[in-house]
Amino acid sequence: MLRTCVLILLSVASAKLAFGQCVVSVSTIPVSCSGFCDGEAFTTPFGPEPISYIWSTGATSTSIAGLCPGTYSVTMVDDTGCVAVSNFEIFEPAPIVVAASLVSGPTLPGACDAVIEYNVTE
């Protein structure tokens, strides 16, 4: 049964290639912290090679890194001239907010026994 399923999938893939259809999908990695520009995007193409890429940033590789939060696109052109475009967004987590409050001050001048409470939220 598994063999039949694999043969069907290969047949569908061959049919798409024969008709010149091409598809590009993009996988993304969001930025690691609010305000950072370390997001990444990777392409998963479907079409005859060689395949060329042009990202909205001007890059021409299969993946890009150092992305700030925002909307981007990639255009893929395969060997038959088929063009596929994918738009995607790089997200960022909410900023981390730290609030400190003094619970109790030092017991004597110069003592190091004050208590401070921190509240950390996203």
C-alpha positions as a Markdown table, in Angstrom:
| # | Residue | x | y | z |
|---|---|---|---|---|
| 1 | Met | 0.0 | 0.0 | 0.0 |
| 2 | Leu | 2.8 | 2.5 | 0.9 |
| 3 | Arg | 4.5 | 1.8 | -2.5 |
| 4 | Thr | 1.3 | 2.7 | -4.4 |
| 5 | Cys | 1.1 | 5.9 | -2.4 |
| 6 | Val | 4.7 | 6.8 | -3.3 |
| 7 | Leu | 4.1 | 6.1 | -6.9 |
| 8 | Ile | 1.0 | 8.3 | -7.0 |
| 9 | Leu | 2.9 | 11.2 | -5.4 |
| 10 | Leu | 5.8 | 10.8 | -7.9 |
| 11 | Ser | 3.2 | 10.8 | -10.7 |
| 12 | Val | 1.7 | 14.1 | -9.5 |
| 13 | Ala | 5.1 | 15.7 | -9.2 |
| 14 | Ser | 6.0 | 14.7 | -12.7 |
| 15 | Ala | 2.7 | 16.1 | -14.1 |
| 16 | Lys | 3.4 | 19.4 | -12.4 |
| 17 | Leu | 6.9 | 19.6 | -13.9 |
| 18 | Ala | 5.5 | 18.6 | -17.4 |
| 19 | Phe | 3.1 | 21.5 | -17.4 |
| 20 | Gly | 5.7 | 24.0 | -16.1 |
| 21 | Gln | 4.0 | 24.8 | -12.8 |
| 22 | Cys | 6.3 | 26.0 | -10.2 |
| 23 | Val | 5.8 | 26.7 | -6.5 |
| 24 | Val | 7.9 | 28.3 | -3.8 |
| 25 | Ser | 7.2 | 28.2 | -0.1 |
| 26 | Val | 9.0 | 30.0 | 2.6 |
| 27 | Ser | 9.8 | 28.8 | 6.1 |
| 28 | Thr | 10.7 | 31.5 | 8.6 |
| 29 | Ile | 12.5 | 31.9 | 12.0 |
| 30 | Pro | 11.2 | 34.9 | 13.9 |
| 31 | Val | 13.6 | 37.4 | 15.6 |
| 32 | Ser | 14.9 | 36.1 | 18.9 |
| 33 | Cys | 14.0 | 39.2 | 21.0 |
| 34 | Ser | 12.0 | 42.4 | 20.5 |
| 35 | Gly | 14.1 | 45.0 | 18.6 |
| 36 | Phe | 16.6 | 42.4 | 17.2 |
| 37 | Cys | 17.2 | 41.8 | 13.5 |
| 38 | Asp | 18.1 | 38.2 | 13.4 |
| 39 | Gly | 15.1 | 36.6 | 11.7 |
| 40 | Glu | 15.7 | 34.1 | 8.9 |
| 41 | Ala | 13.8 | 32.7 | 5.8 |
| 42 | Phe | 14.4 | 29.6 | 3.8 |
| 43 | Thr | 12.9 | 28.6 | 0.4 |
| 44 | Thr | 11.4 | 25.2 | -0.5 |
| 45 | Pro | 11.1 | 25.3 | -4.3 |
| 46 | Phe | 9.3 | 23.0 | -6.7 |
| 47 | Gly | 10.3 | 23.3 | -10.3 |
| 48 | Pro | 13.1 | 22.3 | -12.8 |
| 49 | Glu | 16.6 | 23.4 | -11.9 |
| 50 | Pro | 18.5 | 25.6 | -12.1 |
| 51 | Ile | 16.4 | 28.0 | -10.0 |
| 52 | Ser | 17.1 | 31.6 | -9.4 |
| 53 | Tyr | 15.9 | 33.7 | -6.5 |
| 54 | Ile | 15.4 | 37.4 | -5.8 |
| 55 | Trp | 14.4 | 38.5 | -2.4 |
| 56 | Ser | 12.8 | 41.9 | -1.6 |
| 57 | Thr | 16.1 | 42.7 | 0.2 |
| 58 | Gly | 18.0 | 42.2 | -3.0 |
| 59 | Ala | 19.6 | 38.9 | -2.0 |
| 60 | Thr | 19.8 | 36.1 | -4.5 |
| 61 | Ser | 20.5 | 33.0 | -2.4 |
| 62 | Thr | 18.1 | 30.2 | -1.3 |
| 63 | Ser | 17.9 | 31.6 | 2.2 |
| 64 | Ile | 18.4 | 35.0 | 3.9 |
| 65 | Ala | 19.3 | 35.9 | 7.5 |
| 66 | Gly | 19.6 | 39.1 | 9.6 |
| 67 | Leu | 16.0 | 40.1 | 8.9 |
| 68 | Cys | 14.2 | 42.7 | 11.0 |
| 69 | Pro | 10.5 | 42.2 | 11.8 |
| 70 | Gly | 8.4 | 43.1 | 8.8 |
| 71 | Thr | 7.0 | 41.9 | 5.5 |
| 72 | Tyr | 9.2 | 40.4 | 2.7 |
| 73 | Ser | 8.9 | 38.5 | -0.5 |
| 74 | Val | 10.9 | 36.1 | -2.7 |
| 75 | Thr | 10.5 | 35.6 | -6.4 |
| 76 | Met | 11.7 | 32.2 | -7.8 |
| 77 | Val | 12.3 | 31.6 | -11.5 |
| 78 | Asp | 12.9 | 28.0 | -12.7 |
| 79 | Asp | 14.7 | 26.7 | -15.8 |
| 80 | Thr | 11.5 | 26.9 | -17.9 |
| 81 | Gly | 10.9 | 30.5 | -17.0 |
| 82 | Cys | 8.1 | 29.8 | -14.6 |
| 83 | Val | 7.8 | 32.5 | -11.9 |
| 84 | Ala | 6.5 | 32.0 | -8.4 |
| 85 | Val | 6.2 | 34.6 | -5.7 |
| 86 | Ser | 5.8 | 34.2 | -2.0 |
| 87 | Asn | 5.1 | 36.9 | 0.5 |
| 88 | Phe | 5.9 | 36.3 | 4.2 |
| 89 | Glu | 6.3 | 38.1 | 7.5 |
| 90 | Ile | 9.0 | 38.0 | 10.1 |
| 91 | Phe | 7.6 | 38.3 | 13.5 |
| 92 | Glu | 9.1 | 39.4 | 16.8 |
| 93 | Pro | 8.1 | 38.5 | 20.4 |
| 94 | Ala | 6.6 | 41.1 | 22.7 |
| 95 | Pro | 9.2 | 43.2 | 24.5 |
| 96 | Ile | 10.2 | 41.9 | 28.0 |
| 97 | Val | 9.2 | 44.4 | 30.6 |
| 98 | Val | 11.0 | 44.4 | 34.0 |
| 99 | Ala | 9.5 | 46.4 | 36.9 |
| 100 | Ala | 11.4 | 46.6 | 40.2 |
| 101 | Ser | 9.9 | 47.7 | 43.5 |
| 102 | Leu | 11.5 | 48.2 | 46.9 |
| 103 | Val | 9.9 | 45.8 | 49.4 |
| 104 | Ser | 12.1 | 46.9 | 52.4 |
| 105 | Gly | 15.1 | 49.2 | 52.6 |
| 106 | Pro | 18.4 | 48.4 | 54.5 |
| 107 | Thr | 17.9 | 47.9 | 58.2 |
| 108 | Leu | 21.0 | 50.0 | 59.0 |
| 109 | Pro | 23.0 | 52.6 | 57.0 |
| 110 | Gly | 25.5 | 50.6 | 54.9 |
| 111 | Ala | 23.7 | 47.3 | 55.4 |
| 112 | Cys | 23.2 | 45.0 | 52.4 |
| 113 | Asp | 19.9 | 43.5 | 53.4 |
| 114 | Ala | 17.3 | 45.5 | 51.4 |
| 115 | Val | 14.7 | 43.5 | 49.5 |
| 116 | Ile | 13.8 | 44.3 | 46.0 |
| 117 | Glu | 11.0 | 42.5 | 44.1 |
| 118 | Tyr | 11.1 | 42.2 | 40.3 |
| 119 | Asn | 8.1 | 41.6 | 38.0 |
| 120 | Val | 9.0 | 40.3 | 34.5 |
| 121 | Thr | 6.4 | 40.2 | 31.8 |
| 122 | Glu | 6.2 | 39.8 | 28.1 |
